[in-house]
GROMACS .gro file of C-alpha atoms in nm:
model
  229
    1MET     CA    1  12.414  13.292   5.141
    2SER     CA    2  12.647  13.584   5.205
    3ALA     CA    3  12.862  13.623   5.515
    4THR     CA    4  12.632  13.906   5.632
    5ASP     CA    5  12.321  13.687   5.601
    6SER     CA    6  12.497  13.403   5.786
    7THR     CA    7  12.602  13.638   6.064
    8SER     CA    8  12.248  13.779   6.107
    9ALA     CA    9  12.098  13.429   6.109
   10GLU     CA   10  12.309  13.323   6.408
   11PRO     CA   11  12.141  13.559   6.661
   12ALA     CA   12  11.798  13.464   6.520
   13ARG     CA   13  11.863  13.094   6.575
   14GLY     CA   14  11.997  13.173   6.924
   15ARG     CA   15  11.682  13.367   7.011
   16ARG     CA   16  11.459  13.082   6.888
   17ALA     CA   17  11.659  12.833   7.092
   18ARG     CA   18  11.624  13.047   7.403
   19VAL     CA   19  11.248  13.078   7.349
   20VAL     CA   20  11.214  12.700   7.310
   21ILE     CA   21  11.421  12.635   7.621
   22ALA     CA   22  11.223  12.891   7.822
   23ALA     CA   23  10.895  12.729   7.711
   24LEU     CA   24  11.030  12.386   7.805
   25LEU     CA   25  11.124  12.512   8.148
   26VAL     CA   26  10.780  12.665   8.206
   27ILE     CA   27  10.599  12.349   8.093
   28SER     CA   28  10.832  12.131   8.301
   29ALA     CA   29  10.781  12.349   8.607
   30LEU     CA   30  10.401  12.332   8.571
   31GLY     CA   31  10.410  11.955   8.520
   32PHE     CA   32  10.637  11.906   8.820
   33ALA     CA   33  10.408  12.122   9.036
   34ALA     CA   34  10.104  11.918   8.929
   35ALA     CA   35  10.285  11.593   9.012
   36LEU     CA   36  10.398  11.730   9.349
   37VAL     CA   37  10.048  11.845   9.446
   38SER     CA   38   9.901  11.508   9.345
   39TYR     CA   39  10.158  11.318   9.549
   40ARG     CA   40  10.113  11.543   9.854
   41ASN     CA   41   9.736  11.487   9.844
   42TYR     CA   42   9.790  11.111   9.818
   43ALA     CA   43  10.047  11.104  10.097
   44ALA     CA   44   9.823  11.314  10.323
   45VAL     CA   45   9.570  11.027  10.320
   46TRP     CA   46   9.778  10.712  10.279
   47LEU     CA   47  10.138  10.790  10.379
   48ARG     CA   48  10.121  11.008  10.687
   49PRO     CA   49  10.429  10.988  10.912
   50PRO     CA   50  10.368  10.840  11.259
   51PRO     CA   51  10.333  11.117  11.520
   52ARG     CA   52  10.536  11.149  11.837
   53LEU     CA   53  10.368  10.998  12.142
   54PRO     CA   54  10.382  11.085  12.512
   55PRO     CA   55  10.608  10.858  12.722
   56CYS     CA   56  10.308  10.713  12.907
   57VAL     CA   57  10.212  10.515  12.595
   58LEU     CA   58  10.532  10.313  12.590
   59THR     CA   59  10.514  10.250  12.965
   60ALA     CA   60  10.151  10.137  12.948
   61ARG     CA   61  10.228   9.924  12.643
   62ARG     CA   62  10.499   9.735  12.828
   63LEU     CA   63  10.274   9.671  13.130
   64LEU     CA   64   9.978   9.558  12.918
   65SER     CA   65  10.180   9.294  12.736
   66ARG     CA   66  10.200   9.093  13.061
   67ASP     CA   67   9.891   8.938  13.215
   68GLU     CA   68   9.810   9.069  13.564
   69PRO     CA   69   9.684   8.798  13.801
   70VAL     CA   70   9.482   9.045  14.009
   71THR     CA   71   9.123   9.161  14.019
   72GLY     CA   72   9.032   9.502  13.882
   73SER     CA   73   8.979   9.762  14.153
   74ILE     CA   74   9.026  10.103  13.988
   75PRO     CA   75   8.696  10.258  13.871
   76HIS     CA   76   8.640  10.396  13.521
   77VAL     CA   77   8.325  10.503  13.338
   78THR     CA   78   8.231  10.341  13.006
   79PRO     CA   79   8.057  10.523  12.715
   80ASP     CA   80   7.716  10.397  12.832
   81GLY     CA   81   7.768  10.543  13.180
   82ASN     CA   82   7.846  10.220  13.365
   83THR     CA   83   8.134  10.194  13.607
   84VAL     CA   84   8.391   9.920  13.553
   85TYR     CA   85   8.694   9.827  13.760
   86LEU     CA   86   9.029   9.788  13.592
   87ARG     CA   87   9.365   9.646  13.692
   88PRO     CA   88   9.667   9.878  13.736
   89ALA     CA   89   9.812   9.828  13.385
   90GLU     CA   90   9.470   9.880  13.227
   91ASP     CA   91   9.410  10.188  13.440
   92ARG     CA   92   9.746  10.328  13.331
   93ALA     CA   93   9.661  10.272  12.963
   94VAL     CA   94   9.317  10.432  12.994
   95SER     CA   95   9.456  10.730  13.186
   96CYS     CA   96   9.723  10.778  12.920
   97LEU     CA   97   9.464  10.770  12.641
   98GLY     CA   98   9.251  11.014  12.839
   99ARG     CA   99   9.519  11.279  12.794
  100MET     CA  100   9.455  11.263  12.419
  101SER     CA  101   9.087  11.169  12.390
  102SER     CA  102   8.837  11.105  12.668
  103LYS     CA  103   8.606  10.935  12.417
  104VAL     CA  104   8.869  10.680  12.314
  105ALA     CA  105   8.975  10.629  12.677
  106SER     CA  106   8.618  10.551  12.778
  107ALA     CA  107   8.582  10.299  12.494
  108TYR     CA  108   8.904  10.127  12.600
  109ALA     CA  109   8.784  10.111  12.960
  110ALA     CA  110   8.480   9.917  12.838
  111ALA     CA  111   8.702   9.688  12.629
  112PHE     CA  112   8.936   9.617  12.921
  113ALA     CA  113   8.634   9.526  13.132
  114GLU     CA  114   8.581   9.224  12.904
  115LEU     CA  115   8.750   8.926  13.068
  116GLU     CA  116   8.682   8.658  12.806
  117PRO     CA  117   8.972   8.668  12.552
  118THR     CA  118   8.761   8.669  12.234
  119ALA     CA  119   8.526   8.938  12.366
  120ARG     CA  120   8.818   9.149  12.482
  121ALA     CA  121   9.000   9.124  12.149
  122ARG     CA  122   8.686   9.216  11.954
  123ALA     CA  123   8.608   9.506  12.188
  124LEU     CA  124   8.960   9.647  12.154
  125ALA     CA  125   8.944   9.624  11.773
  126ALA     CA  126   8.599   9.786  11.772
  127ALA     CA  127   8.719  10.071  11.996
  128LEU     CA  128   9.002  10.152  11.758
  129LYS     CA  129   8.785  10.116  11.449
  130ASN     CA  130   8.475  10.303  11.567
  131GLN     CA  131   8.599  10.560  11.818
  132VAL     CA  132   8.914  10.699  11.653
  133PRO     CA  133   8.846  10.943  11.365
  134GLN     CA  134   9.019  10.886  11.030
  135ASP     CA  135   9.137  11.245  10.979
  136ALA     CA  136   9.494  11.350  11.045
  137SER     CA  137   9.403  11.546  11.358
  138ALA     CA  138   9.342  11.214  11.538
  139ASP     CA  139   9.670  11.049  11.433
  140ARG     CA  140   9.822  11.069  11.780
  141GLU     CA  141   9.540  10.886  11.954
  142ALA     CA  142   9.517  10.643  11.662
  143LEU     CA  143   9.879  10.534  11.695
  144ALA     CA  144   9.857  10.523  12.074
  145SER     CA  145   9.537  10.320  12.058
  146TRP     CA  146   9.693  10.070  11.819
  147LEU     CA  147  10.004  10.027  12.034
  148LEU     CA  148   9.801   9.970  12.348
  149ALA     CA  149   9.548   9.739  12.183
  150SER     CA  150   9.818   9.527  12.019
  151ALA     CA  151  10.003   9.500  12.351
  152ALA     CA  152   9.688   9.393  12.532
  153MET     CA  153   9.616   9.133  12.264
  154ARG     CA  154   9.962   8.983  12.299
  155ALA     CA  155   9.868   8.883  12.654
  156LEU     CA  156   9.567   8.687  12.523
  157PRO     CA  157   9.577   8.320  12.422
  158GLU     CA  158   9.622   8.250  12.050
  159THR     CA  159   9.285   8.166  11.895
  160PRO     CA  160   9.144   8.231  11.546
  161GLU     CA  161   8.930   8.511  11.690
  162THR     CA  162   9.210   8.692  11.874
  163THR     CA  163   9.442   8.651  11.575
  164ALA     CA  164   9.178   8.796  11.342
  165ALA     CA  165   9.127   9.094  11.574
  166ARG     CA  166   9.502   9.155  11.592
  167ASP     CA  167   9.533   9.136  11.213
  168GLU     CA  168   9.245   9.383  11.179
  169ILE     CA  169   9.403   9.652  11.396
  170ASP     CA  170   9.744   9.595  11.234
  171GLN     CA  171   9.593   9.657  10.891
  172MET     CA  172   9.416   9.972  11.012
  173ASN     CA  173   9.745  10.110  11.140
  174ALA     CA  174   9.940  10.006  10.828
  175CYS     CA  175   9.688  10.183  10.604
  176ARG     CA  176   9.698  10.500  10.810
  177PHE     CA  177  10.072  10.559  10.840
  178ALA     CA  178  10.383  10.518  10.627
  179MET     CA  179  10.538  10.223  10.807
  180ARG     CA  180  10.725   9.908  10.711
  181SER     CA  181  10.406   9.700  10.723
  182THR     CA  182  10.207   9.682  10.399
  183CYS     CA  183   9.848   9.791  10.345
  184PRO     CA  184   9.657   9.565  10.102
  185THR     CA  185   9.388   9.827  10.041
  186ARG     CA  186   9.621  10.121   9.978
  187PRO     CA  187   9.577  10.247   9.619
  188PRO     CA  188   9.885  10.292   9.401
  189ILE     CA  189  10.050  10.631   9.365
  190PRO     CA  190   9.842  10.838   9.118
  191ILE     CA  191   9.949  10.796   8.755
  192VAL     CA  192   9.984  11.173   8.715
  193VAL     CA  193  10.280  11.162   8.955
  194TRP     CA  194  10.470  10.939   8.712
  195ALA     CA  195  10.325  11.073   8.386
  196ALA     CA  196  10.393  11.437   8.472
  197GLY     CA  197  10.665  11.412   8.734
  198VAL     CA  198  10.924  11.204   8.547
  199PRO     CA  199  10.933  11.397   8.216
  200SER     CA  200  10.902  11.728   8.400
  201SER     CA  201  11.200  11.639   8.617
  202LEU     CA  202  11.401  11.552   8.308
  203GLY     CA  203  11.298  11.881   8.147
  204LEU     CA  204  11.405  12.077   8.454
  205LEU     CA  205  11.737  11.892   8.464
  206PHE     CA  206  11.792  11.969   8.096
  207GLY     CA  207  11.709  12.337   8.154
  208ALA     CA  208  11.941  12.347   8.454
  209GLY     CA  209  12.219  12.195   8.242
  210VAL     CA  210  12.167  12.453   7.969
  211GLY     CA  211  12.173  12.730   8.227
  212VAL     CA  212  12.498  12.603   8.376
  213ARG     CA  213  12.657  12.580   8.032
  214ALA     CA  214  12.545  12.935   7.951
  215LEU     CA  215  12.686  13.061   8.280
  216VAL     CA  216  13.019  12.889   8.216
  217ARG     CA  217  13.036  13.042   7.867
  218PHE     CA  218  12.954  13.386   8.008
  219VAL     CA  219  13.228  13.361   8.273
  220ARG     CA  220  13.483  13.239   8.020
  221GLU     CA  221  13.392  13.515   7.775
  222ARG     CA  222  13.418  13.778   8.046
  223ARG     CA  223  13.761  13.652   8.148
  224ARG     CA  224  13.874  13.648   7.785
  225ARG     CA  225  13.765  14.010   7.738
  226ARG     CA  226  13.946  14.116   8.055
  227LYS     CA  227  14.265  13.951   7.935
  228ALA     CA  228  14.230  14.111   7.593
  229ALA     CA  229  14.182  14.452   7.753
   0.00000   0.00000   0.00000
C-alpha cells in the first residue's frame, strides 16, 4: 500500500469509528431510558417515599400510646351512623385524621369504640386495610393511620390476636413505602432494570470517556497550532 492510500485510509477508519461510537451512544441512551422508566414505574408502586404529616399526628400518637383510665365522653359518628363516645386521646386522633379523610376518621372512631383488646386491634387493622385507598393520593392518610393504629395497639395487652393485628398493619405500611422494614410480598426490581440499565450505563460511560479524550485532543491541537503560528 502506498503512502497516499495509507493516508486516505486513516480518515475512513476514523469516520467508521465515530459512526460506531455514535450508534453505541444512541443504543445505550435508549437502553438506559427503558431501565429508568421501568424502575420509576416499580418504585411508584412499591418504593414510594413516606409523605410529610401534620404535627397533630405525632401529638395524637404520643397520647394514644398510653392507656387513659377515663370513660369516653366526646361524641363521634361511625360509618353506620351510630354515635360513639371517645376519650380525649382518641378524640384527638380521630379529629386529626378528619383533616385528611372523613371516611378514615369515621372508621377509626368505630374502632376506638371497641373496648375489648382483641376487638379493638382487629377493628383498627380493618380500618387501615379497608378504608384507606392503595393509590399514591392516599399516602398521607395511610401513613397517619398506621402511626395512630400502631400507637393505640401498643397500649393493648400482648396476646396472639393483638400481635397478629400489629404485624398485619406493619406489613401493609412496609409494602407501601420505602422504609427500613422489609416487605415479604414486594416483588424484586424488574429484570429489565439490570439487563438494560447496567450495560447501558457502561456504554454511556465509555462514550463519555471517548468524548473527553476527543475534547482533550482538540484543545491540545488548538494550542499547538497557536504556538506554531
